[in-house]
CSV table of N, CA and C in Angstrom, one decimal:
chain,number,residue,atom,x,y,z
A,614,MET,N,20.2,-21.4,-16.1
A,614,MET,CA,19.5,-20.4,-17.0
A,614,MET,C,18.5,-21.1,-17.9
A,615,ALA,N,17.3,-20.4,-18.1
A,615,ALA,CA,16.3,-21.0,-18.9
A,615,ALA,C,16.7,-21.1,-20.4
A,616,ASN,N,16.3,-22.1,-21.0
A,616,ASN,CA,16.6,-22.3,-22.4
A,616,ASN,C,15.7,-21.3,-23.2
A,617,ALA,N,16.3,-20.3,-23.9
A,617,ALA,CA,15.5,-19.3,-24.5
A,617,ALA,C,14.7,-19.8,-25.7
A,618,THR,N,15.0,-21.0,-26.2
A,618,THR,CA,14.2,-21.5,-27.4
A,618,THR,C,12.9,-22.2,-26.9
A,619,ARG,N,12.8,-22.5,-25.7
A,619,ARG,CA,11.6,-23.2,-25.2
A,619,ARG,C,10.5,-22.2,-24.9
A,620,PRO,N,9.2,-22.6,-25.3
A,620,PRO,CA,8.1,-21.7,-25.0
A,620,PRO,C,8.0,-21.5,-23.5
A,621,VAL,N,7.6,-20.3,-23.1
A,621,VAL,CA,7.4,-19.9,-21.8
A,621,VAL,C,5.9,-19.5,-21.6
A,622,LEU,N,5.3,-20.0,-20.5
A,622,LEU,CA,3.9,-19.6,-20.2
A,622,LEU,C,3.9,-18.3,-19.6
A,623,PRO,N,2.7,-17.7,-19.4
A,623,PRO,CA,2.6,-16.5,-18.6
A,623,PRO,C,3.3,-16.7,-17.3
A,624,GLN,N,3.9,-15.6,-16.8
A,624,GLN,CA,4.7,-15.7,-15.6
A,624,GLN,C,4.2,-14.8,-14.5
A,625,SER,N,4.6,-15.1,-13.3
A,625,SER,CA,4.3,-14.2,-12.2
A,625,SER,C,5.5,-13.3,-12.0
A,626,ARG,N,5.4,-12.5,-11.0
A,626,ARG,CA,6.5,-11.6,-10.7
A,626,ARG,C,7.8,-12.3,-10.3
A,627,ARG,N,7.6,-13.5,-9.6
A,627,ARG,CA,8.7,-14.2,-9.0
A,627,ARG,C,9.1,-15.5,-9.7
A,628,MET,N,8.3,-15.9,-10.7
A,628,MET,CA,8.7,-17.2,-11.4
A,628,MET,C,8.1,-17.2,-12.8
A,629,ARG,N,8.6,-18.1,-13.6
A,629,ARG,CA,8.1,-18.4,-14.9
A,629,ARG,C,8.0,-19.9,-15.1
A,630,LEU,N,7.1,-20.3,-15.9
A,630,LEU,CA,6.9,-21.7,-16.2
A,630,LEU,C,7.3,-22.0,-17.6
A,631,CYS,N,8.2,-22.9,-17.8
A,631,CYS,CA,8.8,-23.3,-19.1
A,631,CYS,C,8.6,-24.7,-19.5
A,632,GLU,N,8.4,-25.0,-20.7
A,632,GLU,CA,8.3,-26.4,-21.1
A,632,GLU,C,9.5,-27.3,-20.6
A,633,VAL,N,9.2,-28.5,-20.4
A,633,VAL,CA,10.2,-29.5,-19.9
A,633,VAL,C,10.8,-30.1,-21.1
A,634,GLY,N,12.1,-30.3,-21.1
A,634,GLY,CA,12.9,-30.9,-22.1
A,634,GLY,C,13.8,-32.0,-21.5
A,635,TYR,N,14.4,-32.7,-22.4
A,635,TYR,CA,15.3,-33.8,-22.0
A,635,TYR,C,16.5,-33.3,-21.2
A,636,GLU,N,16.9,-32.1,-21.4
A,636,GLU,CA,18.0,-31.5,-20.6
A,636,GLU,C,17.7,-31.3,-19.2
A,637,ASP,N,16.4,-31.4,-18.8
A,637,ASP,CA,15.9,-31.2,-17.5
A,637,ASP,C,15.8,-32.4,-16.7
A,638,ILE,N,16.2,-33.6,-17.2
A,638,ILE,CA,16.1,-34.9,-16.5
A,638,ILE,C,16.9,-34.8,-15.2
A,639,PRO,N,18.1,-34.3,-15.1
A,639,PRO,CA,18.8,-34.2,-13.8
A,639,PRO,C,18.0,-33.4,-12.8
A,640,LYS,N,17.4,-32.3,-13.1
A,640,LYS,CA,16.7,-31.5,-12.2
A,640,LYS,C,15.4,-32.3,-11.7
A,641,LEU,N,14.8,-32.9,-12.7
A,641,LEU,CA,13.5,-33.6,-12.3
A,641,LEU,C,13.9,-34.8,-11.4
A,642,SER,N,14.9,-35.6,-11.7
A,642,SER,CA,15.3,-36.7,-10.9
A,642,SER,C,15.6,-36.2,-9.5
A,643,SER,N,16.3,-35.1,-9.3
A,643,SER,CA,16.6,-34.6,-8.0
A,643,SER,C,15.3,-34.2,-7.3
A,644,LEU,N,14.4,-33.5,-8.0
A,644,LEU,CA,13.1,-33.1,-7.4
A,644,LEU,C,12.4,-34.4,-6.9
A,645,PHE,N,12.3,-35.4,-7.7
A,645,PHE,CA,11.5,-36.6,-7.3
A,645,PHE,C,12.2,-37.3,-6.2
A,646,ALA,N,13.5,-37.3,-6.1
A,646,ALA,CA,14.3,-37.9,-5.0
A,646,ALA,C,14.0,-37.1,-3.7
A,647,GLN,N,14.0,-35.8,-3.8
A,647,GLN,CA,13.8,-34.9,-2.6
A,647,GLN,C,12.4,-35.1,-2.0
A,648,THR,N,11.4,-35.3,-2.9
A,648,THR,CA,10.0,-35.3,-2.4
A,648,THR,C,9.4,-36.7,-2.2
A,649,ARG,N,10.2,-37.7,-2.5
A,649,ARG,CA,9.8,-39.1,-2.4
A,649,ARG,C,9.3,-39.4,-1.0
A,650,MET,N,9.8,-38.8,0.1
A,650,MET,CA,9.4,-39.2,1.5
A,650,MET,C,8.2,-38.5,2.0
A,651,TYR,N,7.6,-37.7,1.2
A,651,TYR,CA,6.4,-36.9,1.6
A,651,TYR,C,5.1,-37.5,1.0
A,652,PRO,N,3.9,-37.3,1.7
A,652,PRO,CA,2.7,-37.9,1.2
A,652,PRO,C,2.3,-37.4,-0.2
A,653,LEU,N,2.5,-38.3,-1.2
A,653,LEU,CA,2.2,-37.9,-2.6
A,653,LEU,C,1.3,-39.0,-3.2
A,654,LEU,N,0.7,-38.6,-4.3
A,654,LEU,CA,-0.1,-39.5,-5.1
A,654,LEU,C,0.6,-40.0,-6.3
A,655,LEU,N,1.6,-39.3,-6.8
A,655,LEU,CA,2.3,-39.7,-8.0
A,655,LEU,C,3.6,-40.4,-7.6
A,656,ASP,N,4.0,-41.2,-8.5
A,656,ASP,CA,5.3,-41.9,-8.3
A,656,ASP,C,6.5,-40.9,-8.3
A,657,SER,N,7.6,-41.3,-7.8
A,657,SER,CA,8.8,-40.5,-7.8
A,657,SER,C,10.0,-41.2,-8.4
A,658,PRO,N,9.9,-41.4,-9.7
A,658,PRO,CA,11.1,-42.1,-10.3
A,658,PRO,C,12.3,-41.2,-10.3
A,659,THR,N,13.5,-41.9,-10.1
A,659,THR,CA,14.7,-41.1,-10.2
A,659,THR,C,15.7,-41.7,-11.2
A,660,ARG,N,15.5,-42.9,-11.7
A,660,ARG,CA,16.4,-43.4,-12.7
A,660,ARG,C,16.2,-42.6,-14.0
A,661,PHE,N,17.4,-42.4,-14.6
A,661,PHE,CA,17.4,-41.6,-15.9
A,661,PHE,C,16.4,-42.1,-16.9
A,662,ILE,N,16.3,-43.4,-17.1
A,662,ILE,CA,15.4,-43.9,-18.1
A,662,ILE,C,13.9,-43.7,-17.8
A,663,ASP,N,13.6,-43.8,-16.5
A,663,ASP,CA,12.2,-43.5,-16.1
A,663,ASP,C,11.8,-42.1,-16.2
A,664,VAL,N,12.7,-41.2,-15.8
A,664,VAL,CA,12.4,-39.8,-15.9
A,664,VAL,C,12.4,-39.4,-17.4
A,665,ALA,N,13.3,-39.9,-18.2
A,665,ALA,CA,13.2,-39.7,-19.7
A,665,ALA,C,11.9,-40.1,-20.3
A,666,ALA,N,11.3,-41.2,-19.8
A,666,ALA,CA,10.0,-41.6,-20.3
A,666,ALA,C,8.9,-40.6,-19.9
A,667,ILE,N,9.0,-40.0,-18.7
A,667,ILE,CA,8.1,-39.0,-18.3
A,667,ILE,C,8.2,-37.8,-19.2
A,668,VAL,N,9.4,-37.4,-19.5
A,668,VAL,CA,9.6,-36.2,-20.4
A,668,VAL,C,9.1,-36.5,-21.8
A,669,ALA,N,9.3,-37.8,-22.3
A,669,ALA,CA,8.8,-38.1,-23.6
A,669,ALA,C,7.2,-38.0,-23.6
A,670,CYS,N,6.6,-38.5,-22.5
A,670,CYS,CA,5.1,-38.4,-22.4
A,670,CYS,C,4.7,-36.9,-22.4
A,671,VAL,N,5.4,-36.1,-21.7
A,671,VAL,CA,5.1,-34.7,-21.7
A,671,VAL,C,5.2,-34.0,-23.0
A,672,GLN,N,6.3,-34.4,-23.7
A,672,GLN,CA,6.5,-33.9,-25.1
A,672,GLN,C,5.3,-34.2,-26.0
A,673,ARG,N,4.9,-35.5,-25.9
A,673,ARG,CA,3.7,-35.9,-26.7
A,673,ARG,C,2.5,-35.1,-26.3
A,674,LEU,N,2.3,-34.9,-25.0
A,674,LEU,CA,1.2,-34.1,-24.6
A,674,LEU,C,1.2,-32.7,-25.1
A,675,TYR,N,2.3,-32.1,-25.1
A,675,TYR,CA,2.4,-30.7,-25.7
A,675,TYR,C,1.9,-30.7,-27.1
A,676,ALA,N,2.4,-31.7,-27.9
A,676,ALA,CA,2.0,-31.8,-29.3
A,676,ALA,C,0.6,-32.2,-29.6
A,677,SER,N,-0.1,-32.9,-28.7
A,677,SER,CA,-1.4,-33.4,-29.0
A,677,SER,C,-2.5,-32.8,-28.2
A,678,SER,N,-2.3,-32.0,-27.2
A,678,SER,CA,-3.4,-31.7,-26.2
A,678,SER,C,-3.9,-30.2,-26.4
A,679,HIS,N,-3.2,-29.4,-27.1
A,679,HIS,CA,-3.6,-28.0,-27.2
A,679,HIS,C,-3.6,-27.3,-25.9
A,680,GLY,N,-2.5,-27.4,-25.1
A,680,GLY,CA,-2.4,-26.6,-23.9
A,680,GLY,C,-2.2,-27.3,-22.6
A,681,LEU,N,-2.2,-28.6,-22.6
A,681,LEU,CA,-1.9,-29.4,-21.4
A,681,LEU,C,-0.4,-29.7,-21.4
A,682,GLY,N,0.1,-30.2,-20.2
A,682,GLY,CA,1.4,-30.5,-20.2
A,682,GLY,C,2.0,-30.4,-18.7
A,683,ALA,N,3.3,-30.4,-18.7
A,683,ALA,CA,4.0,-30.1,-17.4
A,683,ALA,C,5.1,-29.1,-17.7
A,684,TRP,N,5.3,-28.2,-16.7
A,684,TRP,CA,6.2,-27.1,-16.9
A,684,TRP,C,7.1,-27.0,-15.7
A,685,GLN,N,8.4,-26.7,-15.9
A,685,GLN,CA,9.3,-26.5,-14.8
A,685,GLN,C,9.1,-25.0,-14.4
A,686,ALA,N,9.2,-24.8,-13.1
A,686,ALA,CA,9.1,-23.4,-12.6
A,686,ALA,C,10.5,-22.9,-12.3
A,687,GLU,N,10.8,-21.7,-12.7
A,687,GLU,CA,12.1,-21.1,-12.5
A,687,GLU,C,12.0,-19.8,-11.9
A,688,ALA,N,12.9,-19.4,-11.0
A,688,ALA,CA,13.0,-18.1,-10.5
A,688,ALA,C,13.6,-17.2,-11.6
A,689,PRO,N,13.4,-15.9,-11.5
A,689,PRO,CA,14.0,-15.0,-12.5
A,689,PRO,C,15.5,-15.2,-12.8
A,690,ASP,N,16.2,-15.7,-11.8
A,690,ASP,CA,17.6,-16.0,-12.1
A,690,ASP,C,17.9,-17.3,-12.7
A,691,GLY,N,16.8,-18.1,-13.0
A,691,GLY,CA,16.9,-19.4,-13.6
A,691,GLY,C,17.0,-20.5,-12.6
A,692,ALA,N,16.9,-20.3,-11.3
A,692,ALA,CA,17.0,-21.3,-10.3
A,692,ALA,C,15.7,-22.2,-10.4
A,693,PHE,N,15.9,-23.5,-10.4
A,693,PHE,CA,14.8,-24.4,-10.5
A,693,PHE,C,14.0,-24.4,-9.2
A,694,ILE,N,12.6,-24.3,-9.3
A,694,ILE,CA,11.7,-24.3,-8.1
A,694,ILE,C,10.9,-25.6,-8.0
A,695,GLY,N,10.5,-26.1,-9.2
A,695,GLY,CA,9.6,-27.3,-9.1
A,695,GLY,C,8.9,-27.5,-10.4
A,696,LEU,N,7.9,-28.3,-10.3
A,696,LEU,CA,7.1,-28.8,-11.5
A,696,LEU,C,5.7,-28.5,-11.3
A,697,PHE,N,5.0,-27.9,-12.3
A,697,PHE,CA,3.6,-27.7,-12.3
A,697,PHE,C,3.0,-28.4,-13.6
A,698,SER,N,1.8,-28.9,-13.4
A,698,SER,CA,1.2,-29.6,-14.6
A,698,SER,C,-0.3,-29.6,-14.6
A,699,LEU,N,-0.8,-29.7,-15.9
A,699,LEU,CA,-2.2,-29.9,-16.2
A,699,LEU,C,-2.2,-31.2,-17.0
A,700,LEU,N,-2.7,-32.3,-16.4
A,700,LEU,CA,-2.6,-33.6,-17.0
A,700,LEU,C,-4.0,-34.2,-17.2
A,701,PRO,N,-4.2,-34.9,-18.3
A,701,PRO,CA,-5.5,-35.6,-18.5
A,701,PRO,C,-5.7,-36.7,-17.5
A,702,ILE,N,-6.9,-36.8,-17.0
A,702,ILE,CA,-7.2,-37.9,-16.1
A,702,ILE,C,-7.6,-39.1,-17.0
A,703,GLU,N,-6.9,-40.2,-16.8
A,703,GLU,CA,-7.0,-41.4,-17.7
A,703,GLU,C,-8.5,-41.9,-17.7
A,704,GLY,N,-9.0,-42.2,-18.9
A,704,GLY,CA,-10.3,-42.7,-19.1
A,704,GLY,C,-11.4,-41.7,-19.0
A,705,THR,N,-11.1,-40.4,-18.9
A,705,THR,CA,-12.1,-39.3,-18.8
A,705,THR,C,-11.7,-38.2,-19.8
A,706,ALA,N,-12.5,-37.2,-19.9
A,706,ALA,CA,-12.2,-36.0,-20.6
A,706,ALA,C,-11.7,-34.9,-19.7
A,707,ASP,N,-11.6,-35.2,-18.4
A,707,ASP,CA,-11.2,-34.2,-17.4
A,707,ASP,C,-9.7,-34.1,-17.3
A,708,VAL,N,-9.3,-33.0,-16.6
A,708,VAL,CA,-7.9,-32.7,-16.4
A,708,VAL,C,-7.7,-32.4,-14.9
A,709,GLU,N,-6.5,-32.8,-14.4
A,709,GLU,CA,-6.1,-32.5,-13.1
A,709,GLU,C,-4.9,-31.6,-13.0
A,710,ILE,N,-4.9,-30.8,-12.0
A,710,ILE,CA,-3.7,-29.9,-11.7
A,710,ILE,C,-2.8,-30.6,-10.7
A,711,HIS,N,-1.5,-30.4,-10.9
A,711,HIS,CA,-0.5,-31.0,-10.0
A,711,HIS,C,0.6,-30.0,-9.8
A,712,VAL,N,1.1,-30.0,-8.6
A,712,VAL,CA,2.3,-29.1,-8.2
A,712,VAL,C,3.2,-30.0,-7.4
A,713,ARG,N,4.5,-29.9,-7.7
A,713,ARG,CA,5.6,-30.5,-6.9
A,713,ARG,C,6.7,-29.5,-6.8
A,714,LEU,N,7.0,-29.1,-5.6
A,714,LEU,CA,8.1,-28.1,-5.4
A,714,LEU,C,9.3,-28.7,-4.7
A,715,LYS,N,10.4,-28.1,-4.9
A,715,LYS,CA,11.6,-28.5,-4.1
A,715,LYS,C,11.3,-28.1,-2.7
A,716,PRO,N,11.7,-28.9,-1.7
A,716,PRO,CA,11.5,-28.6,-0.3
A,716,PRO,C,11.9,-27.2,0.1
A,717,GLU,N,13.0,-26.7,-0.5
A,717,GLU,CA,13.5,-25.4,-0.1
A,717,GLU,C,12.6,-24.3,-0.6
A,718,ALA,N,11.6,-24.6,-1.5
A,718,ALA,CA,10.7,-23.6,-2.1
A,718,ALA,C,9.4,-23.6,-1.3
A,719,TRP,N,9.2,-24.6,-0.4
A,719,TRP,CA,7.9,-24.7,0.4
A,719,TRP,C,7.8,-23.5,1.3
A,720,GLY,N,6.5,-23.1,1.5
A,720,GLY,CA,6.3,-22.0,2.4
A,720,GLY,C,6.6,-20.6,1.8
A,721,ARG,N,6.9,-20.5,0.6
A,721,ARG,CA,7.4,-19.2,0.0
A,721,ARG,C,6.3,-18.7,-1.0
A,722,TRP,N,5.1,-19.3,-1.1
A,722,TRP,CA,4.0,-18.8,-1.9
A,722,TRP,C,4.1,-19.3,-3.4
A,723,TYR,N,5.1,-20.0,-3.7
A,723,TYR,CA,5.2,-20.5,-5.1
A,723,TYR,C,4.1,-21.4,-5.5
A,724,ALA,N,3.6,-22.2,-4.6
A,724,ALA,CA,2.4,-23.0,-4.9
A,724,ALA,C,1.2,-22.2,-5.3
A,725,ILE,N,1.0,-21.1,-4.6
A,725,ILE,CA,-0.1,-20.2,-4.9
A,725,ILE,C,0.1,-19.5,-6.2
A,726,GLU,N,1.3,-19.0,-6.5
A,726,GLU,CA,1.5,-18.3,-7.8
A,726,GLU,C,1.4,-19.3,-8.9
A,727,GLY,N,2.0,-20.5,-8.8
A,727,GLY,CA,1.9,-21.5,-9.9
A,727,GLY,C,0.5,-22.0,-10.1
A,728,THR,N,-0.3,-22.2,-9.0
A,728,THR,CA,-1.6,-22.7,-9.2
A,728,THR,C,-2.5,-21.6,-9.9
A,729,ARG,N,-2.3,-20.4,-9.6
A,729,ARG,CA,-3.0,-19.3,-10.3
A,729,ARG,C,-2.7,-19.3,-11.8
A,730,LEU,N,-1.4,-19.4,-12.1
A,730,LEU,CA,-1.0,-19.5,-13.5
A,730,LEU,C,-1.6,-20.7,-14.2
A,731,LEU,N,-1.6,-21.8,-13.6
A,731,LEU,CA,-2.2,-23.0,-14.2
A,731,LEU,C,-3.7,-22.9,-14.3
A,732,CYS,N,-4.4,-22.3,-13.3
A,732,CYS,CA,-5.9,-22.1,-13.5
A,732,CYS,C,-6.2,-21.2,-14.6
A,733,GLN,N,-5.4,-20.1,-14.7
A,733,GLN,CA,-5.6,-19.2,-15.8
A,733,GLN,C,-5.4,-19.9,-17.1
A,734,ARG,N,-4.4,-20.7,-17.3
A,734,ARG,CA,-4.2,-21.4,-18.5
A,734,ARG,C,-5.3,-22.4,-18.8
A,735,ALA,N,-5.7,-23.1,-17.7
A,735,ALA,CA,-6.8,-24.1,-17.9
A,735,ALA,C,-8.1,-23.5,-18.4
A,736,PHE,N,-8.5,-22.4,-17.8
A,736,PHE,CA,-9.8,-21.8,-18.1
A,736,PHE,C,-9.8,-20.8,-19.2
A,737,GLU,N,-8.7,-20.0,-19.2
A,737,GLU,CA,-8.7,-18.8,-20.2
A,737,GLU,C,-8.0,-19.2,-21.5
A,738,VAL,N,-7.1,-20.1,-21.5
A,738,VAL,CA,-6.4,-20.5,-22.7
A,738,VAL,C,-6.9,-21.8,-23.3
A,739,VAL,N,-6.9,-22.9,-22.5
A,739,VAL,CA,-7.4,-24.2,-22.9
A,739,VAL,C,-8.9,-24.2,-23.0
A,740,GLY,N,-9.6,-23.5,-22.2
A,740,GLY,CA,-11.1,-23.4,-22.2
A,740,GLY,C,-11.8,-24.6,-21.5
A,741,LEU,N,-11.1,-25.1,-20.5
A,741,LEU,CA,-11.7,-26.3,-19.8
A,741,LEU,C,-13.0,-25.8,-19.0
A,742,PRO,N,-14.0,-26.7,-18.9
A,742,PRO,CA,-15.2,-26.4,-18.2
A,742,PRO,C,-15.0,-26.5,-16.7
A,743,ARG,N,-14.0,-27.4,-16.3
A,743,ARG,CA,-13.7,-27.7,-14.9
A,743,ARG,C,-12.3,-28.3,-14.8
A,744,LEU,N,-11.8,-28.2,-13.6
A,744,LEU,CA,-10.4,-28.7,-13.3
A,744,LEU,C,-10.5,-29.5,-12.0
A,745,PHE,N,-9.8,-30.6,-11.9
A,745,PHE,CA,-9.8,-31.4,-10.7
A,745,PHE,C,-8.4,-31.3,-10.1
A,746,GLY,N,-8.4,-31.5,-8.8
A,746,GLY,CA,-7.1,-31.6,-8.0
A,746,GLY,C,-7.3,-32.7,-7.0
A,747,TYR,N,-6.2,-33.4,-6.8
A,747,TYR,CA,-6.2,-34.5,-5.8
A,747,TYR,C,-5.1,-34.3,-4.9
A,748,CYS,N,-5.2,-34.7,-3.6
A,748,CYS,CA,-4.1,-34.6,-2.7
A,748,CYS,C,-4.2,-35.8,-1.7
A,749,HIS,N,-3.1,-36.1,-1.2
A,749,HIS,CA,-3.0,-37.1,-0.1
A,749,HIS,C,-3.8,-36.6,1.1
A,750,PRO,N,-4.6,-37.5,1.7
A,750,PRO,CA,-5.4,-37.1,2.9
A,750,PRO,C,-4.6,-36.4,4.0
A,751,ASP,N,-3.3,-36.7,4.1
A,751,ASP,CA,-2.5,-36.0,5.2
A,751,ASP,C,-1.9,-34.7,4.8
A,752,HIS,N,-2.1,-34.3,3.5
A,752,HIS,CA,-1.4,-33.1,3.0
A,752,HIS,C,-2.3,-31.8,3.3
A,753,GLN,N,-2.2,-31.3,4.5
A,753,GLN,CA,-3.1,-30.2,4.8
A,753,GLN,C,-2.8,-28.9,4.1
A,754,ARG,N,-1.6,-28.6,3.7
A,754,ARG,CA,-1.2,-27.4,3.0
A,754,ARG,C,-1.9,-27.4,1.6
A,755,VAL,N,-1.9,-28.5,1.0
A,755,VAL,CA,-2.5,-28.6,-0.4
A,755,VAL,C,-4.0,-28.4,-0.2
A,756,ARG,N,-4.6,-29.0,0.8
A,756,ARG,CA,-6.0,-28.8,1.0
A,756,ARG,C,-6.4,-27.3,1.2
A,757,ARG,N,-5.5,-26.6,1.9
A,757,ARG,CA,-5.8,-25.1,2.1
A,757,ARG,C,-5.6,-24.4,0.8
A,758,ILE,N,-4.7,-24.7,0.0
A,758,ILE,CA,-4.5,-24.1,-1.3
A,758,ILE,C,-5.7,-24.3,-2.2
A,759,MET,N,-6.2,-25.5,-2.2
A,759,MET,CA,-7.4,-25.8,-3.0
A,759,MET,C,-8.6,-24.9,-2.6
A,760,SER,N,-8.8,-24.9,-1.3
A,760,SER,CA,-9.8,-24.1,-0.7
A,760,SER,C,-9.7,-22.6,-1.1
A,761,TYR,N,-8.5,-22.1,-1.0
A,761,TYR,CA,-8.2,-20.7,-1.3
A,761,TYR,C,-8.6,-20.3,-2.7
A,762,PHE,N,-8.4,-21.2,-3.7
A,762,PHE,CA,-8.8,-21.0,-5.1
A,762,PHE,C,-10.2,-21.3,-5.4
A,763,GLY,N,-11.0,-21.8,-4.4
A,763,GLY,CA,-12.4,-22.1,-4.6
A,763,GLY,C,-12.7,-23.5,-5.1
A,764,PHE,N,-11.7,-24.4,-5.1
A,764,PHE,CA,-12.0,-25.8,-5.4
A,764,PHE,C,-12.9,-26.3,-4.3
A,765,ARG,N,-14.0,-27.0,-4.8
A,765,ARG,CA,-14.9,-27.7,-3.9
A,765,ARG,C,-14.3,-29.0,-3.5
A,766,ASP,N,-14.4,-29.3,-2.2
A,766,ASP,CA,-13.9,-30.6,-1.7
A,766,ASP,C,-15.0,-31.6,-1.9
A,767,LEU,N,-14.8,-32.6,-2.8
A,767,LEU,CA,-15.7,-33.6,-3.1
A,767,LEU,C,-15.6,-34.8,-2.2
A,768,GLY,N,-14.7,-34.8,-1.3
A,768,GLY,CA,-14.5,-35.9,-0.3
A,768,GLY,C,-13.4,-36.8,-0.8
A,769,LEU,N,-13.3,-37.9,-0.1
A,769,LEU,CA,-12.3,-39.0,-0.3
A,769,LEU,C,-12.7,-39.8,-1.5
A,770,CYS,N,-11.7,-40.2,-2.3
A,770,CYS,CA,-12.0,-41.1,-3.4
A,770,CYS,C,-10.7,-41.9,-3.7
A,771,GLU,N,-10.8,-42.9,-4.5
A,771,GLU,CA,-9.6,-43.6,-4.9
A,771,GLU,C,-9.0,-43.0,-6.1
A,772,HIS,N,-7.7,-42.6,-6.1
A,772,HIS,CA,-7.0,-42.0,-7.2
A,772,HIS,C,-5.6,-42.6,-7.3
A,773,ARG,N,-5.3,-43.1,-8.5
A,773,ARG,CA,-4.0,-43.7,-8.7
A,773,ARG,C,-3.7,-44.8,-7.6
A,774,ARG,N,-4.8,-45.6,-7.4
A,774,ARG,CA,-4.7,-46.8,-6.5
A,774,ARG,C,-4.5,-46.5,-5.1
A,775,GLN,N,-4.8,-45.2,-4.7
A,775,GLN,CA,-4.7,-44.9,-3.2
A,775,GLN,C,-5.8,-43.9,-2.9
A,776,MET,N,-6.1,-43.7,-1.6
A,776,MET,CA,-7.1,-42.8,-1.2
A,776,MET,C,-6.6,-41.3,-1.3
A,777,ALA,N,-7.5,-40.5,-1.7
A,777,ALA,CA,-7.1,-39.1,-2.0
A,777,ALA,C,-8.3,-38.2,-1.7
A,778,HIS,N,-8.1,-36.9,-1.4
A,778,HIS,CA,-9.1,-35.9,-1.4
A,778,HIS,C,-9.3,-35.5,-2.8
A,779,CYS,N,-10.5,-35.4,-3.3
A,779,CYS,CA,-10.8,-34.9,-4.6
A,779,CYS,C,-11.4,-33.5,-4.6
A,780,TYR,N,-10.9,-32.6,-5.4
A,780,TYR,CA,-11.4,-31.2,-5.5
A,780,TYR,C,-11.8,-30.9,-6.9
A,781,GLU,N,-12.7,-30.0,-7.0
A,781,GLU,CA,-13.2,-29.6,-8.4
A,781,GLU,C,-13.4,-28.1,-8.4
A,782,LEU,N,-12.9,-27.5,-9.4
A,782,LEU,CA,-13.1,-26.0,-9.7
A,782,LEU,C,-13.7,-25.9,-11.0
A,783,ASP,N,-14.8,-25.2,-11.1
A,783,ASP,CA,-15.4,-25.0,-12.4
A,783,ASP,C,-15.1,-23.6,-13.0
A,784,ALA,N,-15.2,-23.5,-14.3
A,784,ALA,CA,-14.8,-22.2,-14.9
A,784,ALA,C,-15.6,-21.0,-14.4
A,785,GLU,N,-16.8,-21.2,-14.1
A,785,GLU,CA,-17.6,-20.0,-13.6
A,785,GLU,C,-17.1,-19.5,-12.3
A,786,THR,N,-16.8,-20.5,-11.4
A,786,THR,CA,-16.2,-20.1,-10.1
A,786,THR,C,-14.9,-19.4,-10.3
A,787,TRP,N,-14.0,-19.9,-11.2
A,787,TRP,CA,-12.8,-19.3,-11.5
A,787,TRP,C,-12.9,-17.9,-12.0
A,788,ARG,N,-13.9,-17.7,-12.9
A,788,ARG,CA,-14.1,-16.3,-13.4
A,788,ARG,C,-14.5,-15.4,-12.3
A,789,GLU,N,-15.4,-15.9,-11.4
A,789,GLU,CA,-15.8,-15.0,-10.2
A,789,GLU,C,-14.7,-14.7,-9.3
A,790,ARG,N,-13.8,-15.7,-9.0
A,790,ARG,CA,-12.8,-15.5,-8.0
A,790,ARG,C,-11.4,-15.1,-8.6
A,791,GLY,N,-11.2,-15.5,-9.9
A,791,GLY,CA,-9.9,-15.3,-10.5
A,791,GLY,C,-9.4,-13.8,-10.4
A,792,ALA,N,-10.2,-12.9,-10.7
A,792,ALA,CA,-9.8,-11.5,-10.7
A,792,ALA,C,-9.3,-11.1,-9.3
A,793,THR,N,-10.0,-11.5,-8.3
A,793,THR,CA,-9.6,-11.1,-6.9
A,793,THR,C,-8.3,-11.9,-6.5
A,794,LEU,N,-8.0,-12.9,-7.2
A,794,LEU,CA,-6.8,-13.7,-6.8
A,794,LEU,C,-5.6,-13.3,-7.7
A,795,ALA,N,-5.7,-12.3,-8.5
A,795,ALA,CA,-4.7,-12.0,-9.5
A,795,ALA,C,-3.4,-11.5,-8.8
A,796,HIS,N,-3.4,-11.0,-7.7
A,796,HIS,CA,-2.2,-10.5,-7.0
A,796,HIS,C,-2.2,-10.9,-5.6
């Protein structure tokens, strides 16, 4: 069940995004362990201390960024779906979107719903001029999702010391497409 004291972001009909807390370490460790074998750009730590360090970083980001962070996705019944985030890109003023779902949530449109919620937050709440997304070159589903939302494929680049497809979505494109993607 969701912790009622934690801030909740806008939600879709089938899920809500809630701030991540230390009580979520077991869920996050399990998520990282389940998705470790798939083509990812981010590390998948599972040790308690490593996941606690991630939660501490996210807590600092909530306090200092005015709208960025990572949020756990929950079904209306409180079942954990995955993790969605808007994270600063190191050494720049830019932000990247990131989604990691439990394998049993794949193919159920949660990535589309969560991406829409994060784009809304990025452009309408935080006021970002643009948003970046990166995916492993072999991850075709993510590439299709990026295209669906109007992210422009900027081609291959190095990201987090590995090759990735880079995508960019600007606020104007979001405003033009966002209303049609609302449902």
